PDB file of C-alpha atoms in Angstrom:
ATOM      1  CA  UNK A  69      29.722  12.200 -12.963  1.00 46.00           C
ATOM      2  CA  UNK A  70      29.342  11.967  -9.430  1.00 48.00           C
ATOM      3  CA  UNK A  71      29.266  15.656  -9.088  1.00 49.00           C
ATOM      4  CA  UNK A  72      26.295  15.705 -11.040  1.00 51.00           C
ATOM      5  CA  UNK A  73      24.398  13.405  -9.668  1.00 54.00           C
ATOM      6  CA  UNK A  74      24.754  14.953  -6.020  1.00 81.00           C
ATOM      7  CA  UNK A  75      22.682  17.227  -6.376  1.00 94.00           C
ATOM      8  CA  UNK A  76      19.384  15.522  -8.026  1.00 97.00           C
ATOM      9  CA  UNK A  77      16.516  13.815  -6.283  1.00 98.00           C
ATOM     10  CA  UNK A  78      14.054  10.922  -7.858  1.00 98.00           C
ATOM     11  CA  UNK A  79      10.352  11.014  -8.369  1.00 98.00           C
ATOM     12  CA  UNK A  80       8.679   8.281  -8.826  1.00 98.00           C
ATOM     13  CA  UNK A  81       4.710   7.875  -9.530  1.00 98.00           C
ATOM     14  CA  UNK A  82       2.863   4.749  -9.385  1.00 98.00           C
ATOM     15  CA  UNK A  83      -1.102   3.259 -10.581  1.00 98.00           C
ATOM     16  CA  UNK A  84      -3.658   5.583 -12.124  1.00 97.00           C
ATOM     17  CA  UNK A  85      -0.787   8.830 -12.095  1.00 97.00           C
ATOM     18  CA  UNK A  86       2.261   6.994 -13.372  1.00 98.00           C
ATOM     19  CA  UNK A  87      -0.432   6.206 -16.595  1.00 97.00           C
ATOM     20  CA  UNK A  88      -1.844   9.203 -17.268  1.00 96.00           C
ATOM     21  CA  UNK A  89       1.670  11.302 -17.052  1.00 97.00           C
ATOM     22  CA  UNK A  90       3.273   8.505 -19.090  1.00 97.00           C
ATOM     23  CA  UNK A  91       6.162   8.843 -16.883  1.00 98.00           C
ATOM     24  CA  UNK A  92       7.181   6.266 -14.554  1.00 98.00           C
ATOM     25  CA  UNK A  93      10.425   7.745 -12.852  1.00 98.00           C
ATOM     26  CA  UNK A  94      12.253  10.985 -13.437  1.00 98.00           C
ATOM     27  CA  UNK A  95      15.407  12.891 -11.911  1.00 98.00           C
ATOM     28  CA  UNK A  96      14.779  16.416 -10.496  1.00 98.00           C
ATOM     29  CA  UNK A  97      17.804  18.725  -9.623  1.00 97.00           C
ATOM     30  CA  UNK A  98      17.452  19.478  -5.874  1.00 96.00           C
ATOM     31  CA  UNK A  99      17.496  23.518  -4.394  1.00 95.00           C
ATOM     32  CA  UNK A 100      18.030  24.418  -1.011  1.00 94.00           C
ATOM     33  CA  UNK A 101      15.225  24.988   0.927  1.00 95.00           C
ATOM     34  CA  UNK A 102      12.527  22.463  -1.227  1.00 97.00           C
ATOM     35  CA  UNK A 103       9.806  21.162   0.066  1.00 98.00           C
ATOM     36  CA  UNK A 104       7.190  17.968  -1.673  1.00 98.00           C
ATOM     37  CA  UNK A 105       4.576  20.474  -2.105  1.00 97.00           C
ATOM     38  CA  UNK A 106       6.839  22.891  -3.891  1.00 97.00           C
ATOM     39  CA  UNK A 107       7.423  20.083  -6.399  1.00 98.00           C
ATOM     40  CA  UNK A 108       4.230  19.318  -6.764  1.00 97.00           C
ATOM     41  CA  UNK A 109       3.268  22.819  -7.796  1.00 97.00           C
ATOM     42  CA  UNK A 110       6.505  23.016 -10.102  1.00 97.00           C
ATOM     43  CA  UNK A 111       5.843  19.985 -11.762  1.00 98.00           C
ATOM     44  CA  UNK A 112       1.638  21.052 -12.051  1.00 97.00           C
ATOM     45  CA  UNK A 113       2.399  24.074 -13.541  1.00 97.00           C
ATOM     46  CA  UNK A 114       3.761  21.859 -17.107  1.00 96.00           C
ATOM     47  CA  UNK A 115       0.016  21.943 -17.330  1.00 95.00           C
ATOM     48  CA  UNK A 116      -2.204  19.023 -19.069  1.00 96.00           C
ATOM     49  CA  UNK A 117      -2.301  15.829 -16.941  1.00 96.00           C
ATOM     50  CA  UNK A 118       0.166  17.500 -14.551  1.00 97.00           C
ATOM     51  CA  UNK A 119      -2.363  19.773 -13.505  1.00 96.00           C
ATOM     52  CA  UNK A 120      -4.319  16.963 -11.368  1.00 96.00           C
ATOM     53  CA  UNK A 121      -1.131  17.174  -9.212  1.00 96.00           C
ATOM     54  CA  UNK A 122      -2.489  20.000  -7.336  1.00 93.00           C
ATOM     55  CA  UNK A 123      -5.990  20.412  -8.760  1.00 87.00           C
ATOM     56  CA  UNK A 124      -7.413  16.866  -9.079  1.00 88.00           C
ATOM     57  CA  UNK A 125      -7.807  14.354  -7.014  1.00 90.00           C
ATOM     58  CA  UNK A 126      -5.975  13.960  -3.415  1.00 93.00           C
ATOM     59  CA  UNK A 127      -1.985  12.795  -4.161  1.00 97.00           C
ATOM     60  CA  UNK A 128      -0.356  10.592  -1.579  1.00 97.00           C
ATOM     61  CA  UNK A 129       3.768  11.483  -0.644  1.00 97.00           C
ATOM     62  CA  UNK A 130       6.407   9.288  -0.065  1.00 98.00           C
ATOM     63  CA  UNK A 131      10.072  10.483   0.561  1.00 98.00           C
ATOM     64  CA  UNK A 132      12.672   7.459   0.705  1.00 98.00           C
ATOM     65  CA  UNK A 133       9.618   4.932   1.008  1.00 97.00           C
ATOM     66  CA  UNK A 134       7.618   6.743   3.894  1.00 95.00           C
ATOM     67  CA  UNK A 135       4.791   8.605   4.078  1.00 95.00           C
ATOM     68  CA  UNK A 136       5.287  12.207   3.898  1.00 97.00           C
ATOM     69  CA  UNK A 137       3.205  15.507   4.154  1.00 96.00           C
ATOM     70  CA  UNK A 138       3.613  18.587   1.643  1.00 96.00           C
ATOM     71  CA  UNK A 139       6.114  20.562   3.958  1.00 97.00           C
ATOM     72  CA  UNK A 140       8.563  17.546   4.082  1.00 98.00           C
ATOM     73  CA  UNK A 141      12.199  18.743   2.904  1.00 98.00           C
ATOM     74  CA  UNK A 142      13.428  17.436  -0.225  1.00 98.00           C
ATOM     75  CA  UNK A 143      17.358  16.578  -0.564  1.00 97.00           C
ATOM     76  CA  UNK A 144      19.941  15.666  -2.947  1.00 97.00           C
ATOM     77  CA  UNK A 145      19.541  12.102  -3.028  1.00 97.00           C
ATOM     78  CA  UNK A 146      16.015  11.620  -1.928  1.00 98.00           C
ATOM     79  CA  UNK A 147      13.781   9.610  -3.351  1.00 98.00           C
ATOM     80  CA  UNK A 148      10.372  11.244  -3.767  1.00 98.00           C
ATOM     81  CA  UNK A 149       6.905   9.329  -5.173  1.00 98.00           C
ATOM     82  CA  UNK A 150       3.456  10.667  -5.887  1.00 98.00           C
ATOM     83  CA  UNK A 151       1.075   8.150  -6.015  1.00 98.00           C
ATOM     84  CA  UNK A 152      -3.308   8.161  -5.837  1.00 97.00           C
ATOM     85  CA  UNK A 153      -4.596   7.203  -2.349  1.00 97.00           C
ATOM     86  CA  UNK A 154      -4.103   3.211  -1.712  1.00 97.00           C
ATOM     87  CA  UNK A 155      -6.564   0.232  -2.958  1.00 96.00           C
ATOM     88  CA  UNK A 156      -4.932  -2.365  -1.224  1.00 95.00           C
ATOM     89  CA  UNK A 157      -6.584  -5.377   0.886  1.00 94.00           C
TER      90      UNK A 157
ATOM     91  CA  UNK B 111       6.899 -12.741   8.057  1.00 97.00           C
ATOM     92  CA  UNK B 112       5.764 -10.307   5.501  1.00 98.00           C
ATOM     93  CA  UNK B 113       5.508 -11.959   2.216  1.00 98.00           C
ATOM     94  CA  UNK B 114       4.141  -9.742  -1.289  1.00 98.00           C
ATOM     95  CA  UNK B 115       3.735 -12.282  -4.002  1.00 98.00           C
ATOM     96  CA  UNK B 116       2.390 -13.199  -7.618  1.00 98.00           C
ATOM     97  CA  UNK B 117       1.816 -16.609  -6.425  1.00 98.00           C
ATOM     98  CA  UNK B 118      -1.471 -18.044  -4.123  1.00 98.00           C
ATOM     99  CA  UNK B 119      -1.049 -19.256  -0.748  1.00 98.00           C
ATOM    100  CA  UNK B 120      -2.262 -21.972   2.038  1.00 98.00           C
ATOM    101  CA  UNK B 121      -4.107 -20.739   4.724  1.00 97.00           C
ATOM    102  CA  UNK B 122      -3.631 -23.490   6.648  1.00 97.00           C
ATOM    103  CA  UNK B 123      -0.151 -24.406   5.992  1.00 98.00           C
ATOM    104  CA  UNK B 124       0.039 -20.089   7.785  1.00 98.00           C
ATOM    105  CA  UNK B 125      -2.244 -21.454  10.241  1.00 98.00           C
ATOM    106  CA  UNK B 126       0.280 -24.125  10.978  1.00 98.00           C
ATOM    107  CA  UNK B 127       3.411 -21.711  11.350  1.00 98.00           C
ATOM    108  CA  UNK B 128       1.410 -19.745  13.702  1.00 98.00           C
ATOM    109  CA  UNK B 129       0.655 -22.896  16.074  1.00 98.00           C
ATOM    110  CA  UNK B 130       4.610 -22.848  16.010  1.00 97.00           C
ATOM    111  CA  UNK B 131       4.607 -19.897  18.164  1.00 97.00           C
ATOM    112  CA  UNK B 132       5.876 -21.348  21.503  1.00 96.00           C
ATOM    113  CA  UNK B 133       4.047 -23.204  24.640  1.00 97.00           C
ATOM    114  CA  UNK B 134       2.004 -20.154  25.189  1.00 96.00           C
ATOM    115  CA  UNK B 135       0.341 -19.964  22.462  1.00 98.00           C
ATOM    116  CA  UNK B 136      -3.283 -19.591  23.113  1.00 98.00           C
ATOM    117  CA  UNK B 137      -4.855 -17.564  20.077  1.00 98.00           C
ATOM    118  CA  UNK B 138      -4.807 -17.785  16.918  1.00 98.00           C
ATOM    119  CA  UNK B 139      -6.634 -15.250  14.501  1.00 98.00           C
ATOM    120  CA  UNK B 140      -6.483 -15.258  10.990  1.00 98.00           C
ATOM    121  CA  UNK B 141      -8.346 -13.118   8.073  1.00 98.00           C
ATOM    122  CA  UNK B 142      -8.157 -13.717   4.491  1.00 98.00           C
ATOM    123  CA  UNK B 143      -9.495 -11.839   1.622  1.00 97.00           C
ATOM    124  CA  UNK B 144     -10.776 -12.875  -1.578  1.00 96.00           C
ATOM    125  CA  UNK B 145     -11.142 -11.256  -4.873  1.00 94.00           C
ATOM    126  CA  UNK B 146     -15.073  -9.991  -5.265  1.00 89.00           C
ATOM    127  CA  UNK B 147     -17.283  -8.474  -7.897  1.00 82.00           C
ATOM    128  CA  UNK B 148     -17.080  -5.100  -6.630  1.00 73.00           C
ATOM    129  CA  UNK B 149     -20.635  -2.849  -6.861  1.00 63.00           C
ATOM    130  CA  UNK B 150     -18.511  -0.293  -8.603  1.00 68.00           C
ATOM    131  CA  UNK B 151     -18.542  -1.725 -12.460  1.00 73.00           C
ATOM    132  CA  UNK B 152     -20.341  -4.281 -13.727  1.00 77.00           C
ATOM    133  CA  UNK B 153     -19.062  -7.810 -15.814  1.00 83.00           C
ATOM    134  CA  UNK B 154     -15.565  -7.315 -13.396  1.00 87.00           C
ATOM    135  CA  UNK B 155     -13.244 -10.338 -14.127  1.00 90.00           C
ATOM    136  CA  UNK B 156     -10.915  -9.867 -11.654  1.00 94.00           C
ATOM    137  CA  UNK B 157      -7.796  -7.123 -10.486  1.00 95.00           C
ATOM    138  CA  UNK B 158      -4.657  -6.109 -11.142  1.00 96.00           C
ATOM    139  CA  UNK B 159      -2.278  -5.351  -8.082  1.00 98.00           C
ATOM    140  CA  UNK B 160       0.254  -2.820  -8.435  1.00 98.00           C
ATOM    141  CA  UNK B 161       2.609  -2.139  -5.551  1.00 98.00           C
ATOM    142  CA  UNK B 162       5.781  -0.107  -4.346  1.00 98.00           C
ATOM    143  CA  UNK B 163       8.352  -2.548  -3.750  1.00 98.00           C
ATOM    144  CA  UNK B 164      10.484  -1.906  -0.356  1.00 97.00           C
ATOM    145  CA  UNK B 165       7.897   0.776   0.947  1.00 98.00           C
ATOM    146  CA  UNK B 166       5.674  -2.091   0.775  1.00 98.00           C
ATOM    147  CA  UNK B 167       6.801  -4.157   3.369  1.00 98.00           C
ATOM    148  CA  UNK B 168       7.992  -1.423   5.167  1.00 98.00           C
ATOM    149  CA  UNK B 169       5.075   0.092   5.820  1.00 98.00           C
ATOM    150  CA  UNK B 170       3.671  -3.443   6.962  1.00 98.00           C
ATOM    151  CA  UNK B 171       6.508  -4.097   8.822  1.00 98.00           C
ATOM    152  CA  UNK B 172       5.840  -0.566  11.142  1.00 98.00           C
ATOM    153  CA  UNK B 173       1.913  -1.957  11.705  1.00 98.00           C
ATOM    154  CA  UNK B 174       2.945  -5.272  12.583  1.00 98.00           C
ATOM    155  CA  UNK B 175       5.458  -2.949  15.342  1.00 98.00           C
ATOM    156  CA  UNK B 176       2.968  -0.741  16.111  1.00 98.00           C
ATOM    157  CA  UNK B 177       0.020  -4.153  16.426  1.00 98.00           C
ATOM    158  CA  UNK B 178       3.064  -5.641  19.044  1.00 98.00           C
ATOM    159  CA  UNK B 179       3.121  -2.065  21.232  1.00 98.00           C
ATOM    160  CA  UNK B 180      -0.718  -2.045  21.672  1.00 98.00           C
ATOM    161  CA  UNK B 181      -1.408  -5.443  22.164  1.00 98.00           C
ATOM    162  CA  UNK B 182       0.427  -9.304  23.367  1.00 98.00           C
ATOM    163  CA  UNK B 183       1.364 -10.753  19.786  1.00 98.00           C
ATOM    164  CA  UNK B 184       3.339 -13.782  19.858  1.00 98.00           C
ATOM    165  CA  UNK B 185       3.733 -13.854  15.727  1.00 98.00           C
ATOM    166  CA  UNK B 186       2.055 -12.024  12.935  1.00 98.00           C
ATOM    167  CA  UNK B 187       2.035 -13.118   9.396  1.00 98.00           C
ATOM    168  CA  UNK B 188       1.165 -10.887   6.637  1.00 98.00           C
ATOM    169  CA  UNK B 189       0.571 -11.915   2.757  1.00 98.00           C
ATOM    170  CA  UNK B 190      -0.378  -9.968   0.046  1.00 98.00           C
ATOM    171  CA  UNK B 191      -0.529 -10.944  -3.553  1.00 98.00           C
ATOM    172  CA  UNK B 192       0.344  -8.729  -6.223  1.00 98.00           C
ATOM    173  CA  UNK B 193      -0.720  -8.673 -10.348  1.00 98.00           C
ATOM    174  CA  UNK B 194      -3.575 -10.659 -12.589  1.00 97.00           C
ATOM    175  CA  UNK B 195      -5.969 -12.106  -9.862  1.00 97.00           C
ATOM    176  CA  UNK B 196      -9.407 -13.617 -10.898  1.00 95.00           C
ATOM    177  CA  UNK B 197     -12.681 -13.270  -9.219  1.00 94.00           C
ATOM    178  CA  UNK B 198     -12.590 -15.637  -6.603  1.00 95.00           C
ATOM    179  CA  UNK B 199      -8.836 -15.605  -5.542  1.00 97.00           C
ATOM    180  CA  UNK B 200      -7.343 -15.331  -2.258  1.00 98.00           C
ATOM    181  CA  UNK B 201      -5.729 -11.316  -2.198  1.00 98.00           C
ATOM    182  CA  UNK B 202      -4.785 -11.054   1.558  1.00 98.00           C
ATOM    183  CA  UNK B 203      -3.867 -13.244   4.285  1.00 98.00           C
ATOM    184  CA  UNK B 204      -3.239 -11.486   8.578  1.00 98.00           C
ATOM    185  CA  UNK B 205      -2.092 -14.033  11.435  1.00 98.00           C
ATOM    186  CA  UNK B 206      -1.746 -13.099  14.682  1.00 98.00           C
ATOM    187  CA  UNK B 207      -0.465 -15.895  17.496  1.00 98.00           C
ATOM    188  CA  UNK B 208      -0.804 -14.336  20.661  1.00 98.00           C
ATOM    189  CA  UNK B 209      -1.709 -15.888  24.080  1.00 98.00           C
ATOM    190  CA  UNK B 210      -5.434 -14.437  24.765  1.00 98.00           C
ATOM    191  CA  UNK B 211      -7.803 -13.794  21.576  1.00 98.00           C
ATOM    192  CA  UNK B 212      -8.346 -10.314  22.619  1.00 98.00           C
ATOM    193  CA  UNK B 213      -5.328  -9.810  21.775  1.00 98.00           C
ATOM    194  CA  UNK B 214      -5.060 -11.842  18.883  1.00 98.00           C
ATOM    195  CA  UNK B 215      -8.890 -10.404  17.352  1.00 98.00           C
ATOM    196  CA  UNK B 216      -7.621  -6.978  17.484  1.00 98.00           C
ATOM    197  CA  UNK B 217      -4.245  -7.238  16.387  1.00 98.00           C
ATOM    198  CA  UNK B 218      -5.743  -8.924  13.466  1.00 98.00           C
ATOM    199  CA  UNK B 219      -8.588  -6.510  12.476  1.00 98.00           C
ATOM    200  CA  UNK B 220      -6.070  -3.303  13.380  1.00 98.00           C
ATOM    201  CA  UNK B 221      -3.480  -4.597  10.742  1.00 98.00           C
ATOM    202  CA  UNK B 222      -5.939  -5.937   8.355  1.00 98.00           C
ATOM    203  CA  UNK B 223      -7.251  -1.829   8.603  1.00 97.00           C
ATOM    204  CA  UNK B 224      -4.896  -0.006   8.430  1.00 97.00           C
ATOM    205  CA  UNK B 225      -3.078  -2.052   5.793  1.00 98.00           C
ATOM    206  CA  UNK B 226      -5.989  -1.107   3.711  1.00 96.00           C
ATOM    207  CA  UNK B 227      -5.472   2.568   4.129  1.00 95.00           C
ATOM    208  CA  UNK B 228      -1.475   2.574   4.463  1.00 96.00           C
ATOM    209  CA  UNK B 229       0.046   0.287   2.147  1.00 98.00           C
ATOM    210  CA  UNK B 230       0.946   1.345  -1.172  1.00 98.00           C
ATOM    211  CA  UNK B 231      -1.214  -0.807  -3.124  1.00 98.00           C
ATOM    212  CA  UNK B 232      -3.382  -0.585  -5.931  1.00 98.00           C
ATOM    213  CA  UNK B 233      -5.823  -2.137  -7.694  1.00 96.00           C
ATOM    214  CA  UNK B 234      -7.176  -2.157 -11.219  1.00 95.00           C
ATOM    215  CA  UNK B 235     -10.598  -3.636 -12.229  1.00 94.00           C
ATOM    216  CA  UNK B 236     -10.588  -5.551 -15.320  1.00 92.00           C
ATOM    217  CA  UNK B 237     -13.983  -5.791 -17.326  1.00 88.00           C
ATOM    218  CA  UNK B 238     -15.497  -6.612 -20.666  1.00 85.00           C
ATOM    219  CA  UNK B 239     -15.094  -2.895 -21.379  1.00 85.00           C
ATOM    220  CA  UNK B 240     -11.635  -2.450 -20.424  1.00 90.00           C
ATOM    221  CA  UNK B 241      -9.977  -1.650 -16.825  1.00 93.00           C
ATOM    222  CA  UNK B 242      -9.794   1.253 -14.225  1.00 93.00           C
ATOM    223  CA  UNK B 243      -8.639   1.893 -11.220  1.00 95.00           C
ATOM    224  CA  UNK B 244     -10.307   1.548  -7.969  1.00 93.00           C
ATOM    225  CA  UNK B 245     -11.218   4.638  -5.681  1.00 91.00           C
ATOM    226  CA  UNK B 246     -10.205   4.407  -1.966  1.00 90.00           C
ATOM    227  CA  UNK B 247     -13.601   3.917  -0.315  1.00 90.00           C
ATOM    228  CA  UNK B 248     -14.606   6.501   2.854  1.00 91.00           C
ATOM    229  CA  UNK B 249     -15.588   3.446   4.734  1.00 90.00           C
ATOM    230  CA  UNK B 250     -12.162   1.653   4.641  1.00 91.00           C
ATOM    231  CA  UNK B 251     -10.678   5.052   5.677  1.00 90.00           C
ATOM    232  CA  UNK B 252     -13.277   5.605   8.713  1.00 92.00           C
ATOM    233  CA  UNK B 253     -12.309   2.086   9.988  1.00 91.00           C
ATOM    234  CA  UNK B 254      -8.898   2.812   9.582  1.00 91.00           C
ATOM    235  CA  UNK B 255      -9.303   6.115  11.653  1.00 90.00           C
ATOM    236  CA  UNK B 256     -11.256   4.075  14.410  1.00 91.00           C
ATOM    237  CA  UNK B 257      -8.285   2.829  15.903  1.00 92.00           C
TER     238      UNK B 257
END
């Protein structure tokens, strides 16, 4: 059990994307050499709403709750969120 | 203190934990935000926060750290409420205590700025019609850049 959950990473999306993926949370399996922007394209290329990932509008990065840029490394245990620029204030 | 919170909160009962600061206290600046009809939809009733809890405060935690590196800041004291607010309602509370208001004015503002820009909040306008979500305005990220 441990063994398999070594090797996976979290995403986690939040406001306007979490609703119109329907997905609030899911577990990725981690390879070397990933990157954010290589998941975003993976996970854009399920087509439909996934496609705003890299075509719509601008997608904000977090790895382990801090801002992150599209060539930030992606490891077992990380945990990854996409999320639309912030409203806040 | 960084609080994120359902519930409303007394300005001056902040105002009154910043005059705790210590002898030196000489400043005190404080900005609150209220919920507004916003130009982009009309009949708006109020917002709906969402938030990421833990990045949240983290992120506030590094402005109020990098606020303390560029200026003299005795205290700071950050609120920000989160889910169903009405038109009207109080949304965001900065504090800064520092000796001088320079210091105190721009610590404020800087936070208050970049907050808007950094912190992973969002809001959703409620209306007869339904709700939506709010686009990040180019202003708030020009002012943000500014510093």
């Amino acid at each position: 059990m441990t063994e398999a959950l070594s090797d996976t990473f979290t995403v986690r999306f939040f406001a306007r994307l979490r609703e119109e993926l329907g997905v609030e949370e899911m577990t990725l399996k981690a390879e070397p050499g990933l990157t954010t922007g290589r998941v975003l394209e993976q996970l854009a290329s399920r087509g439909g709403p996934w496609s705003q990932l890299k075509n719509g509008q601008p997608v904000m990065i977090a790895v382990n709750q801090a801002m992150a840029k599209e060539a930030t490394a992606v490891n077992a245990g990380d945990e990854l969120a996409f999320f639309p620029p912030v409203t806040g204030g | 203190m960084i609080s994120i919170q359902a519930d409303d909160f007394d300005p001056n009962a902040e105002y009154q934990a910043l005059r705790q600061s210590g002898p030196d206290t000489g400043a005190i600046a404080t900005f609150t935000g209220l919920v507004r009809i916003s130009g982009d939809h009309s009949g708006v009733t109020g917002l709906f926060l969402e938030h990421y809890p833990g990045m949240t405060e983290a992120v506030i935690q590094q402005l109020i750290d990098q606020a303390s590196e560029r200026w003299n800041i005795l205290t700071a004291r950050v609120i920000h409420r989160i889910g169903p607010l009405p038109l009207g309602d109080q949304i965001v509370f900065v504090g800064i205590a520092s000796r001088h208001r320079g210091d105190a004015f721009a610590a404020c503002e800087f936070i208050m700025d970049a907050l808007k820009t950094s912190a992973p909040f969002w809001k959703k306008e409620i209306n007869q019609e339904g709700e939506h979500w709010v686009e990040q305005k180019t202003s708030d990220l020009e002012r943000s850049e500014s510093w």
